[in-house]
Coordinates of C-alpha atoms and ligand atoms in Angstrom, one line a residue:
M1 CA -17.1 28.3 -1.1
K2 CA -19.1 25.3 -1.6
Q3 CA -21.9 24.9 0.8
R4 CA -22.7 21.3 1.9
G5 CA -25.8 19.8 3.4
P6 CA -25.9 16.1 4.2
P7 CA -24.4 14.1 1.2
L8 CA -27.1 12.6 -0.8
A9 CA -25.6 9.1 -0.4
R10 CA -26.6 9.2 3.2
L11 CA -30.3 10.1 2.3
T12 CA -32.6 7.2 2.8
P13 CA -35.2 7.7 0.0
N14 CA -38.5 8.4 1.5
Q15 CA -40.7 5.3 0.9
G16 CA -44.0 6.9 0.4
A17 CA -45.2 10.3 -0.7
D18 CA -46.9 10.8 2.5
P19 CA -46.6 14.7 2.8
M20 CA -46.7 14.6 6.7
T21 CA -43.5 12.7 6.8
L22 CA -42.1 14.3 3.8
L23 CA -42.3 17.6 4.8
A24 CA -41.6 17.4 8.4
D25 CA -39.7 14.5 9.1
S26 CA -37.9 13.2 5.9
D27 CA -34.2 13.2 5.2
E28 CA -34.8 15.4 2.3
W29 CA -36.6 18.0 4.2
R30 CA -33.7 17.9 6.6
A31 CA -31.2 18.1 4.0
L32 CA -32.6 21.3 2.7
R33 CA -32.8 22.8 6.0
A34 CA -29.2 22.1 6.7
D35 CA -28.5 23.7 3.5
A36 CA -30.5 26.7 4.4
D37 CA -28.6 26.9 7.7
A38 CA -25.2 26.5 5.8
L39 CA -26.0 29.3 3.5
A40 CA -27.3 31.7 6.2
N41 CA -24.1 33.7 6.0
T42 CA -23.4 33.5 2.3
T43 CA -24.5 36.1 0.0
M44 CA -26.0 35.5 -3.5
R45 CA -23.2 38.3 -4.4
A46 CA -20.5 35.6 -3.2
L47 CA -22.1 32.9 -4.9
F48 CA -21.9 34.8 -8.2
A49 CA -18.5 35.8 -7.6
E50 CA -17.0 32.4 -7.1
D51 CA -18.9 30.7 -10.0
P52 CA -18.7 32.6 -13.3
K53 CA -21.1 29.9 -14.9
R54 CA -23.9 30.4 -12.4
F55 CA -26.1 32.0 -15.0
A56 CA -25.5 29.2 -17.5
R57 CA -26.0 26.4 -15.0
Y58 CA -29.1 27.9 -13.4
S59 CA -31.2 28.7 -16.6
V60 CA -33.3 26.7 -18.8
E61 CA -35.1 27.2 -22.1
A62 CA -38.5 25.7 -23.3
A63 CA -41.5 26.6 -25.6
G64 CA -40.1 30.1 -26.5
L65 CA -39.4 31.0 -22.9
F66 CA -36.1 31.5 -21.1
L67 CA -36.1 30.9 -17.3
D68 CA -33.1 32.5 -15.4
Y69 CA -33.3 31.2 -11.7
S70 CA -29.7 31.9 -10.9
K71 CA -30.6 34.9 -8.6
N72 CA -32.1 32.5 -6.1
K73 CA -30.0 31.5 -3.0
I74 CA -29.3 28.1 -4.3
T75 CA -26.3 25.9 -4.9
D76 CA -25.8 22.5 -6.5
D77 CA -26.4 20.7 -3.2
V78 CA -29.7 22.7 -2.8
L79 CA -30.6 21.5 -6.2
D80 CA -29.5 18.1 -5.6
H81 CA -31.6 18.1 -2.5
L82 CA -34.6 19.5 -4.1
M83 CA -34.4 16.8 -6.8
A84 CA -34.4 14.3 -4.0
L85 CA -37.5 16.0 -2.5
A86 CA -39.2 15.9 -5.8
G87 CA -38.2 12.2 -6.1
A88 CA -39.8 11.4 -2.6
A89 CA -42.9 13.2 -3.6
K90 CA -43.1 11.0 -6.6
L91 CA -43.5 14.0 -8.8
E92 CA -42.9 12.1 -11.9
A93 CA -45.7 9.6 -11.1
A94 CA -47.9 12.4 -10.3
R95 CA -47.5 14.0 -13.6
Q96 CA -48.2 10.8 -15.3
A97 CA -51.3 10.5 -13.2
M98 CA -52.6 13.8 -14.1
T99 CA -52.1 13.3 -17.8
S100 CA -53.4 9.7 -18.0
G101 CA -56.9 11.2 -16.5
Q102 CA -56.9 9.6 -13.1
P103 CA -59.3 11.6 -10.6
I104 CA -56.4 13.3 -8.9
N105 CA -58.8 15.9 -7.8
A106 CA -59.9 13.4 -5.0
T107 CA -62.3 15.6 -2.9
E108 CA -64.6 16.0 -6.0
G109 CA -63.8 12.9 -7.8
R110 CA -62.7 14.4 -10.8
A111 CA -59.9 14.1 -13.4
V112 CA -57.7 17.3 -14.2
L113 CA -57.2 17.3 -18.0
H114 CA -56.7 20.9 -19.2
V115 CA -53.9 19.8 -21.0
A116 CA -56.2 17.6 -23.4
L117 CA -57.8 20.7 -24.4
R118 CA -54.7 22.1 -26.2
D119 CA -53.3 18.8 -27.6
F120 CA -53.4 19.1 -31.4
A121 CA -51.7 15.7 -31.9
M122 CA -55.1 14.2 -30.6
R123 CA -53.5 12.0 -28.1
A124 CA -56.2 9.9 -26.4
Y125 CA -57.2 11.1 -22.9
H126 CA -59.4 8.7 -21.1
V127 CA -61.9 9.8 -18.3
G128 CA -63.6 6.8 -17.0
G129 CA -62.6 4.6 -19.7
E130 CA -63.8 7.2 -22.3
N131 CA -61.3 9.0 -24.7
V132 CA -62.4 12.6 -24.3
S133 CA -60.2 14.0 -27.4
P134 CA -63.0 13.6 -30.0
A135 CA -65.3 15.6 -28.0
V136 CA -62.8 18.2 -27.4
E137 CA -62.1 18.6 -31.1
R138 CA -65.9 18.7 -31.9
E139 CA -66.4 21.5 -29.5
R140 CA -63.5 23.5 -30.8
A141 CA -64.8 23.2 -34.3
R142 CA -68.1 24.4 -33.1
M143 CA -66.6 27.4 -31.5
K144 CA -64.4 28.1 -34.7
A145 CA -67.5 27.9 -36.9
F146 CA -69.6 30.2 -34.4
A147 CA -66.6 32.8 -34.3
D148 CA -66.2 32.5 -38.1
R149 CA -70.0 33.4 -38.4
V150 CA -69.9 36.3 -36.2
H151 CA -66.7 37.7 -37.7
A152 CA -68.4 37.3 -41.2
G153 CA -71.4 39.1 -39.9
V154 CA -73.6 36.1 -40.7
H155 CA -74.7 35.9 -37.1
K156 CA -76.5 39.1 -36.7
G157 CA -78.1 41.2 -34.2
F158 CA -81.9 41.8 -34.0
T159 CA -81.8 44.7 -36.3
G160 CA -79.7 42.8 -38.8
K161 CA -76.5 44.5 -38.0
P162 CA -73.1 42.5 -37.3
L163 CA -72.3 41.6 -33.6
T164 CA -69.2 43.6 -33.1
T165 CA -69.3 43.8 -29.2
V166 CA -69.0 41.1 -26.8
V167 CA -69.8 41.2 -23.0
N168 CA -68.4 38.3 -21.3
I169 CA -70.5 37.6 -18.1
G170 CA -68.6 35.5 -15.8
I171 CA -66.5 35.4 -12.6
G172 CA -63.5 33.7 -11.1
G173 CA -62.2 31.1 -13.6
S174 CA -64.9 32.2 -16.2
D175 CA -63.6 35.6 -16.2
L176 CA -59.9 36.1 -15.0
G177 CA -58.3 33.9 -17.8
P178 CA -60.2 35.1 -20.7
L179 CA -59.9 38.9 -19.4
M180 CA -56.2 38.4 -18.9
A181 CA -55.5 36.8 -22.2
T182 CA -57.6 39.2 -24.2
E183 CA -55.8 42.1 -22.6
A184 CA -52.3 40.3 -23.4
L185 CA -53.1 40.0 -27.0
R186 CA -54.2 43.4 -27.5
P187 CA -51.8 43.7 -30.6
Y188 CA -53.9 40.9 -32.2
W189 CA -57.4 42.3 -31.8
I190 CA -59.7 42.5 -34.8
E191 CA -60.1 46.1 -35.9
G192 CA -63.6 47.1 -35.0
R193 CA -64.3 44.6 -32.3
R194 CA -64.4 45.1 -28.6
A195 CA -64.8 42.7 -25.7
H196 CA -65.8 43.8 -22.2
F197 CA -66.0 41.5 -19.1
V198 CA -68.4 41.8 -16.5
S199 CA -67.8 39.7 -13.2
N200 CA -68.8 41.7 -10.1
V201 CA -72.4 41.3 -8.8
D202 CA -72.0 45.1 -7.9
G203 CA -74.6 46.4 -10.4
Q204 CA -72.1 49.4 -11.3
H205 CA -70.0 46.9 -13.2
L206 CA -72.7 45.9 -15.5
A207 CA -74.3 49.2 -15.8
D208 CA -70.9 51.0 -16.5
T209 CA -70.3 48.3 -19.3
L210 CA -73.8 48.6 -20.6
S211 CA -73.6 52.4 -20.9
Q212 CA -70.8 51.9 -23.5
V213 CA -72.4 49.2 -25.6
D214 CA -75.2 49.0 -28.3
P215 CA -77.8 46.5 -27.9
Q216 CA -78.0 46.0 -31.6
T217 CA -74.4 44.9 -32.0
T218 CA -73.6 43.4 -28.6
L219 CA -73.2 39.5 -27.9
F220 CA -73.6 38.7 -24.4
I221 CA -71.4 35.5 -23.5
V222 CA -72.7 33.9 -20.1
A223 CA -69.8 32.0 -19.1
S224 CA -70.4 29.7 -16.2
K225 CA -69.4 26.1 -15.8
T226 CA -72.2 25.4 -13.2
F227 CA -74.5 28.0 -14.5
T228 CA -75.7 28.5 -10.9
T229 CA -73.3 31.2 -9.8
Q230 CA -75.1 34.0 -8.1
E231 CA -73.0 36.9 -9.6
T232 CA -73.1 35.4 -13.2
M233 CA -76.8 34.6 -13.0
T234 CA -77.8 37.9 -11.6
N235 CA -75.7 40.0 -14.2
A236 CA -77.0 37.6 -17.1
Q237 CA -80.7 38.3 -16.1
S238 CA -80.0 41.8 -15.8
A239 CA -78.4 42.0 -19.3
R240 CA -81.3 40.2 -20.7
A241 CA -83.8 42.6 -19.2
W242 CA -81.6 45.5 -20.5
L243 CA -81.3 44.2 -24.0
L244 CA -85.2 43.7 -24.2
S245 CA -86.0 47.3 -22.6
K246 CA -83.3 49.1 -24.5
G247 CA -84.2 47.4 -27.8
A248 CA -88.0 47.9 -27.3
A249 CA -88.1 51.1 -29.4
M250 CA -86.0 49.3 -32.1
G251 CA -88.3 46.3 -32.2
V252 CA -86.7 43.6 -30.2
A253 CA -88.7 40.5 -29.4
E254 CA -88.2 37.9 -26.7
S255 CA -87.1 35.6 -29.5
D256 CA -84.1 37.7 -30.4
V257 CA -82.5 36.9 -26.9
S258 CA -81.2 33.6 -28.6
R259 CA -79.3 35.8 -31.2
H260 CA -77.7 38.1 -28.5
F261 CA -77.0 35.4 -25.8
I262 CA -74.8 32.5 -25.9
A263 CA -73.5 30.3 -23.0
L264 CA -70.4 28.5 -22.1
S265 CA -71.2 25.8 -19.6
T266 CA -71.1 22.2 -18.6
N267 CA -74.9 22.4 -17.4
E268 CA -77.2 22.2 -20.6
V269 CA -80.4 22.0 -18.4
A270 CA -79.8 25.4 -16.8
V271 CA -78.8 26.9 -20.0
T272 CA -81.9 26.0 -21.7
A273 CA -84.0 27.0 -18.6
F274 CA -82.4 30.5 -19.0
G275 CA -83.7 30.8 -22.6
I276 CA -80.3 30.0 -24.5
D277 CA -80.8 27.6 -27.4
A278 CA -78.7 24.5 -26.9
E279 CA -77.2 25.2 -30.5
N280 CA -75.7 28.3 -28.9
M281 CA -74.3 26.6 -25.9
F282 CA -70.4 25.6 -26.1
R283 CA -69.6 22.8 -23.7
F284 CA -66.8 21.7 -21.5
W285 CA -66.6 19.0 -18.9
D286 CA -66.1 18.5 -15.2
W287 CA -62.6 17.7 -15.7
V288 CA -61.8 21.1 -16.6
G289 CA -61.1 23.3 -13.5
G290 CA -62.6 26.7 -13.6
R291 CA -59.2 28.5 -13.2
F292 CA -57.8 26.2 -15.9
S293 CA -60.5 26.7 -18.3
L294 CA -59.5 29.6 -20.7
W295 CA -58.3 26.8 -23.0
S296 CA -61.9 25.3 -23.3
A297 CA -65.2 27.0 -24.6
I298 CA -64.7 29.6 -21.6
G299 CA -62.0 31.1 -24.2
L300 CA -64.5 32.0 -26.7
S301 CA -64.3 35.6 -25.9
I302 CA -60.6 35.6 -26.5
A303 CA -61.4 33.8 -30.0
L304 CA -63.9 36.4 -30.8
Q305 CA -61.7 39.3 -30.1
V306 CA -58.4 38.0 -31.7
G307 CA -59.6 35.6 -34.3
F308 CA -59.8 31.9 -34.1
S309 CA -56.3 31.3 -35.5
N310 CA -54.8 33.3 -33.0
F311 CA -56.7 31.4 -30.1
E312 CA -55.5 28.3 -31.7
R313 CA -51.8 29.7 -31.6
L314 CA -52.5 30.2 -27.9
L315 CA -53.4 26.8 -27.3
R316 CA -50.6 25.5 -29.4
G317 CA -48.0 27.5 -27.2
A318 CA -49.5 26.1 -24.2
H319 CA -49.1 22.5 -25.7
A320 CA -45.5 23.2 -26.4
M321 CA -44.9 23.7 -22.8
D322 CA -47.2 20.7 -21.9
E323 CA -44.9 18.6 -24.0
H324 CA -41.6 20.1 -22.5
F325 CA -43.4 19.4 -18.9
R326 CA -44.2 15.9 -19.7
T327 CA -41.1 14.7 -21.2
A328 CA -38.1 16.8 -19.6
P329 CA -36.2 15.4 -16.8
I330 CA -37.1 17.2 -13.6
R331 CA -33.7 18.7 -13.3
D332 CA -34.2 20.4 -16.7
N333 CA -38.0 21.0 -16.5
M334 CA -38.9 24.6 -16.4
P335 CA -42.3 24.3 -14.3
A336 CA -40.9 21.7 -12.0
L337 CA -37.8 23.8 -11.3
M338 CA -39.7 26.8 -10.7
A339 CA -42.0 24.9 -8.5
L340 CA -39.1 23.5 -6.6
V341 CA -37.1 26.8 -6.2
G342 CA -40.5 28.3 -5.1
V343 CA -40.7 25.6 -2.3
W344 CA -37.1 26.3 -1.4
N345 CA -38.0 30.1 -1.1
R346 CA -41.3 29.5 0.8
N347 CA -40.2 26.7 3.2
F348 CA -36.5 27.4 3.7
M349 CA -35.9 31.0 2.9
G350 CA -39.1 32.2 4.6
C351 CA -40.8 34.0 1.8
A352 CA -44.5 34.2 2.8
S353 CA -45.3 36.6 -0.3
H354 CA -44.3 36.2 -3.9
A355 CA -44.8 39.0 -6.4
V356 CA -45.5 38.6 -10.1
L357 CA -43.8 41.5 -12.0
P358 CA -44.4 41.6 -15.7
Y359 CA -42.4 44.4 -17.8
D360 CA -45.1 44.4 -20.4
Q361 CA -48.3 46.5 -20.1
H362 CA -50.4 44.1 -21.7
L363 CA -49.7 41.5 -19.0
H364 CA -51.5 44.0 -16.6
R365 CA -54.0 41.3 -15.4
L366 CA -51.3 38.6 -15.1
A367 CA -50.8 39.1 -11.3
A368 CA -54.7 39.0 -10.8
Y369 CA -55.0 35.8 -12.8
L370 CA -52.2 34.2 -10.8
Q371 CA -53.8 35.2 -7.5
Q372 CA -56.5 33.0 -8.3
A373 CA -54.5 30.4 -10.0
E374 CA -52.0 29.9 -7.3
M375 CA -53.8 30.9 -4.4
E376 CA -57.1 29.1 -4.9
S377 CA -55.2 26.0 -6.0
N378 CA -52.4 25.8 -3.2
G379 CA -53.8 28.0 -0.5
K380 CA -54.6 25.1 1.6
R381 CA -54.0 24.0 5.2
V382 CA -54.7 20.4 5.0
T383 CA -53.1 17.9 2.9
A384 CA -54.9 15.8 0.2
D385 CA -55.7 13.1 2.9
G386 CA -57.1 15.8 5.3
A387 CA -54.3 15.9 7.9
A388 CA -52.9 19.4 9.0
A389 CA -50.3 20.5 6.4
P390 CA -47.0 20.2 8.3
A391 CA -45.4 23.1 6.5
A392 CA -46.4 26.2 4.9
T393 CA -48.2 26.1 1.5
C394 CA -48.8 28.8 -1.0
P395 CA -47.4 32.2 -0.4
V396 CA -49.5 35.4 -1.0
I397 CA -49.5 36.2 -4.7
F398 CA -49.5 39.9 -5.8
G399 CA -48.1 42.2 -8.4
E400 CA -48.2 45.0 -10.9
P401 CA -46.6 45.7 -14.0
G402 CA -43.1 47.0 -14.0
T403 CA -42.3 50.0 -14.0
N404 CA -45.4 51.2 -12.1
G405 CA -44.7 48.9 -9.3
Q406 CA -41.2 50.3 -8.9
H407 CA -42.7 53.6 -7.9
A408 CA -45.1 51.9 -5.5
F409 CA -44.5 48.9 -3.4
Y410 CA -40.8 47.9 -4.5
Q411 CA -39.5 49.9 -1.5
L412 CA -40.7 47.0 0.6
L413 CA -39.2 44.5 -1.7
H414 CA -35.8 46.1 -1.4
Q415 CA -35.6 47.2 2.3
G416 CA -38.7 45.7 4.1
T417 CA -38.5 43.4 7.0
D418 CA -40.0 40.5 5.0
L419 CA -38.1 38.6 2.5
I420 CA -40.3 38.4 -0.7
S421 CA -39.6 36.3 -3.9
A422 CA -40.7 37.6 -7.2
D423 CA -40.9 36.6 -10.8
F424 CA -39.8 39.3 -13.4
I425 CA -41.1 38.7 -16.9
A426 CA -40.2 40.7 -20.0
P427 CA -40.3 40.3 -23.9
A428 CA -37.1 41.3 -25.8
F429 CA -39.4 43.3 -28.2
S430 CA -42.3 45.3 -27.7
H431 CA -45.3 45.6 -30.0
A432 CA -45.0 49.4 -29.7
D433 CA -42.4 50.8 -31.7
L434 CA -41.8 53.9 -29.7
G435 CA -38.4 55.4 -29.6
D436 CA -36.2 53.9 -26.7
H437 CA -39.2 53.1 -24.6
H438 CA -38.5 49.4 -24.7
Q439 CA -34.9 49.8 -24.0
K440 CA -35.7 52.0 -20.9
L441 CA -38.2 49.4 -19.8
L442 CA -35.8 46.5 -20.0
S443 CA -33.1 48.6 -18.4
N444 CA -35.5 48.9 -15.3
F445 CA -36.3 45.1 -15.6
L446 CA -32.5 44.1 -15.4
A447 CA -31.8 46.6 -12.6
Q448 CA -34.3 45.5 -10.5
T449 CA -33.2 42.0 -10.2
E450 CA -29.6 43.1 -10.1
A451 CA -30.4 45.4 -7.1
L452 CA -32.5 43.0 -5.3
M453 CA -29.8 40.4 -5.5
R454 CA -26.8 42.4 -4.9
G455 CA -28.0 45.1 -2.4
K456 CA -25.8 47.7 -1.0
T457 CA -23.6 47.2 1.8
R458 CA -23.1 49.5 4.6
A459 CA -19.5 50.3 3.4
E460 CA -21.0 51.1 -0.1
A461 CA -23.8 53.3 1.3
K462 CA -21.2 55.3 3.3
D463 CA -18.8 55.7 0.4
D464 CA -21.6 56.9 -1.7
L465 CA -22.6 59.5 0.7
I466 CA -19.0 60.6 1.4
A467 CA -18.7 60.9 -2.6
E468 CA -21.8 63.0 -2.8
G469 CA -20.1 65.5 -0.4
K470 CA -22.3 64.9 2.6
P471 CA -20.9 66.2 5.9
P472 CA -19.8 63.5 8.3
Q473 CA -22.9 63.9 10.9
D474 CA -25.2 63.3 7.8
V475 CA -23.2 60.4 6.5
E476 CA -23.7 58.7 9.8
R477 CA -27.4 59.6 10.2
L478 CA -28.3 58.6 6.6
T479 CA -26.3 55.4 6.1
P480 CA -28.7 53.1 7.6
H481 CA -31.5 54.2 5.4
K482 CA -29.3 53.8 2.3
V483 CA -28.4 50.0 3.0
F484 CA -29.9 47.6 1.0
P485 CA -29.7 43.9 2.3
G486 CA -29.9 42.3 -1.0
D487 CA -30.3 38.6 -1.2
R488 CA -33.8 39.0 -2.5
P489 CA -34.7 35.8 -4.7
T490 CA -36.0 36.5 -8.0
N491 CA -36.6 34.5 -11.3
S492 CA -36.4 36.4 -14.8
I493 CA -38.5 35.0 -17.6
V494 CA -37.7 36.3 -21.0
M495 CA -39.1 35.8 -24.5
E496 CA -38.7 37.3 -27.9
R497 CA -42.0 39.0 -27.8
L498 CA -45.5 38.6 -26.4
T499 CA -47.3 36.5 -28.8
P500 CA -50.3 34.1 -28.7
E501 CA -47.6 31.2 -28.4
T502 CA -45.6 32.7 -25.8
L503 CA -48.5 33.8 -23.7
G504 CA -49.8 30.3 -24.0
A505 CA -46.6 28.8 -23.0
L506 CA -46.2 31.3 -20.1
I507 CA -49.9 30.5 -18.6
A508 CA -49.1 26.6 -19.0
L509 CA -45.7 27.2 -17.2
Y510 CA -47.6 28.6 -14.2
E511 CA -50.1 25.9 -14.3
H512 CA -47.7 23.2 -14.3
K513 CA -45.6 24.8 -11.7
I514 CA -48.8 25.1 -9.4
F515 CA -49.4 21.4 -10.0
C516 CA -45.9 20.5 -9.1
Q517 CA -46.1 22.7 -5.8
G518 CA -49.4 21.0 -4.9
V519 CA -47.7 17.6 -5.2
L520 CA -44.7 18.9 -3.0
W521 CA -46.9 20.3 -0.4
G522 CA -49.3 17.2 -0.4
V523 CA -52.3 19.3 -1.1
N524 CA -55.3 18.8 -3.8
S525 CA -54.8 21.9 -6.1
F526 CA -57.8 21.4 -7.8
D527 CA -60.6 21.8 -5.4
Q528 CA -61.5 25.2 -3.6
W529 CA -63.7 24.5 -0.7
G530 CA -62.6 27.6 1.1
V531 CA -64.9 29.7 -1.1
E532 CA -68.0 27.9 0.0
L533 CA -68.7 29.2 3.6
G534 CA -69.0 32.9 2.8
K535 CA -71.2 31.9 -0.2
V536 CA -73.6 30.1 2.2
L537 CA -73.6 33.0 4.9
A538 CA -74.2 35.6 2.1
K539 CA -77.4 33.6 1.2
A540 CA -78.4 33.6 4.7
I541 CA -77.9 37.3 5.1
L542 CA -79.4 38.4 1.6
P543 CA -83.3 38.3 3.1
E544 CA -82.3 40.4 6.2
L545 CA -81.0 43.3 3.9
G546 CA -83.8 45.7 2.9
A547 CA -84.4 47.6 -0.3
A548 CA -83.6 51.1 -0.4
G549 CA -86.3 52.9 1.8
E550 CA -87.5 49.6 3.4
D551 CA -87.7 49.4 7.1
M552 CA -86.2 46.1 8.4
A553 CA -86.6 44.3 11.7
L554 CA -83.5 44.2 13.8
A555 CA -81.0 41.4 12.8
E556 CA -80.0 39.2 15.9
A557 CA -79.1 36.0 14.5
H558 CA -75.5 36.7 14.1
D559 CA -72.5 37.9 16.3
A560 CA -72.6 41.4 17.7
S561 CA -70.5 42.8 14.8
T562 CA -72.4 41.3 12.0
N563 CA -75.7 42.0 13.6
G564 CA -74.4 45.7 14.1
L565 CA -73.4 46.0 10.7
I566 CA -76.7 44.6 9.1
N567 CA -78.6 47.0 11.3
R568 CA -76.4 50.0 10.4
L569 CA -76.7 49.4 6.7
N570 CA -80.5 48.9 6.8
A571 CA -80.9 52.1 8.8
I572 CA -78.7 54.0 6.2
R573 CA -80.7 52.4 3.5
A574 CA -84.2 53.0 5.0
G575 CA -83.2 56.5 5.4
N576 CA -82.7 56.7 1.7
G577 CA -85.0 59.0 0.0
K578 CA -86.6 59.9 3.4
G579 CA -84.3 62.8 4.2
Ligands
G6Q601 C1 -62.2 28.2 -10.3 C2 -63.3 28.2 -9.3 C3 -64.1 29.6 -9.4 C4 -65.2 29.4 -10.4 C5 -66.1 30.6 -10.4 C6 -67.3 30.7 -11.5 O1 -61.4 27.4 -10.2 O2 -64.0 27.1 -9.3 O3 -63.5 30.7 -9.5 O4 -64.5 29.6 -11.7 O5 -66.9 30.4 -9.1 O6 -67.9 29.5 -11.5 P1 -68.8 29.1 -12.6 O7 -68.0 29.0 -13.9 O8 -69.5 27.8 -12.3 O9 -69.9 30.2 -12.7

């Protein structure tokens, strides 16, 4: 039952990479639309039944990861047409443009070179004619030297004790990556060390964290590319004040701040103005996007918690995926295939949401990390040249570790009215050697994608109810509730074990997938103008909010809802302490 879209021979290759034409009016796009129509009445079950080699044909291995994408509703024709789409979008040229340091982040005039941060081959990467690799290596060596001094207890706190605790203060890209990776590498934690991550400007986040740490042994890492971010600067100032007040009785001096505070930033002027010694500033560059920065100095909290050699293993794992991405033909290229299958699901199967479902507890922040990586990168409604995007772009990303998600939202994945695609991720071995936990975990991992693909027909549901001995009227009544439509598209990613290397490869896989999808959708994946408006309005509203107990003039400058809410909150806060 081979499904045929228009034969490729009839396709005229799209001359330019203009996404307007490519996505709306190209032969490649039309061919895929025809494929989707032709497959409308075919089930994945049938596709598996007719092709015993489907798994072997639709799977790929790279950098310690194995991707099975056979449980998507694809055929050879679909893949051929996706390859034609990649060709028309000039994906290979775009890949080359990124790694050659061209300013592909055009709205900010920046190169995008996170791959240079993990290239131990010391290949030259040029930005504005300058090879950045020596500076990358220099900064990495400084990070290593600092981590070694902290681990050896040479870099001490103000009472002479070693600094065994880290509080990373950062938000967005300066938080989510290091937090996710530190959690993922829990089996590699250095005994006796602890890392905390404070991001929210909600004072409860900092207060809750500070209540668990000792000023004598805590190193604060202020992680901010710009060193102007409101949340981070507010938290850093409050942490500094806490160190000085909490440490007062123990003899802390203003000059001790420099032992306890270091900065990860691109902004030396602001760092030194804060009172952090330039010696204790670890640099990165404007060609490292925030959400792609865990490989840079921003990863120092990871290195301090797992040791520099494990941090380096993380980078090497990512580099292995980079090499695969850079050199493998698109047809065998794991990130490109994931991107193309993702476009197929988003634009032709109608999946507006995509779930990330790791069957590994240590990956419990992966979905949060990818929410930013994917949605901030490709959640765009205009193409790179400013025209309205002619096709849907990034789906909503969400997820939780399996099996927890199974007992929560999987109901909707199986039987909801929306079709949702998903990535299932699992290591063959767990770091916890506990009875048969891991076989049980894996059996769930496997069963879910099987169930999502196969579903259960009306006849099967009915037979099951009859076999259970239900009376005929109950069989009729219950059957519709027991039907699973199936045909829910999933990828399965497996690896031997979650190690620094496989984690690095996994993150790089998603980074390159995101890049490819940006190229296919024609958006700039590397800016994030959508976060600006709210920031500006918050600045305007701040002076309109009173302190607790303060009476404020009525707000009038906004819409009725915003005015009303400001006034209501001010009224409640003014009543505070006044009974
Ligand atoms: C990431 C974004 C954003 C950024 C934060 C923190 O790609 O640009 O999440 O990382 O706003 O910015 P700073 O590191 O400058 O504080």
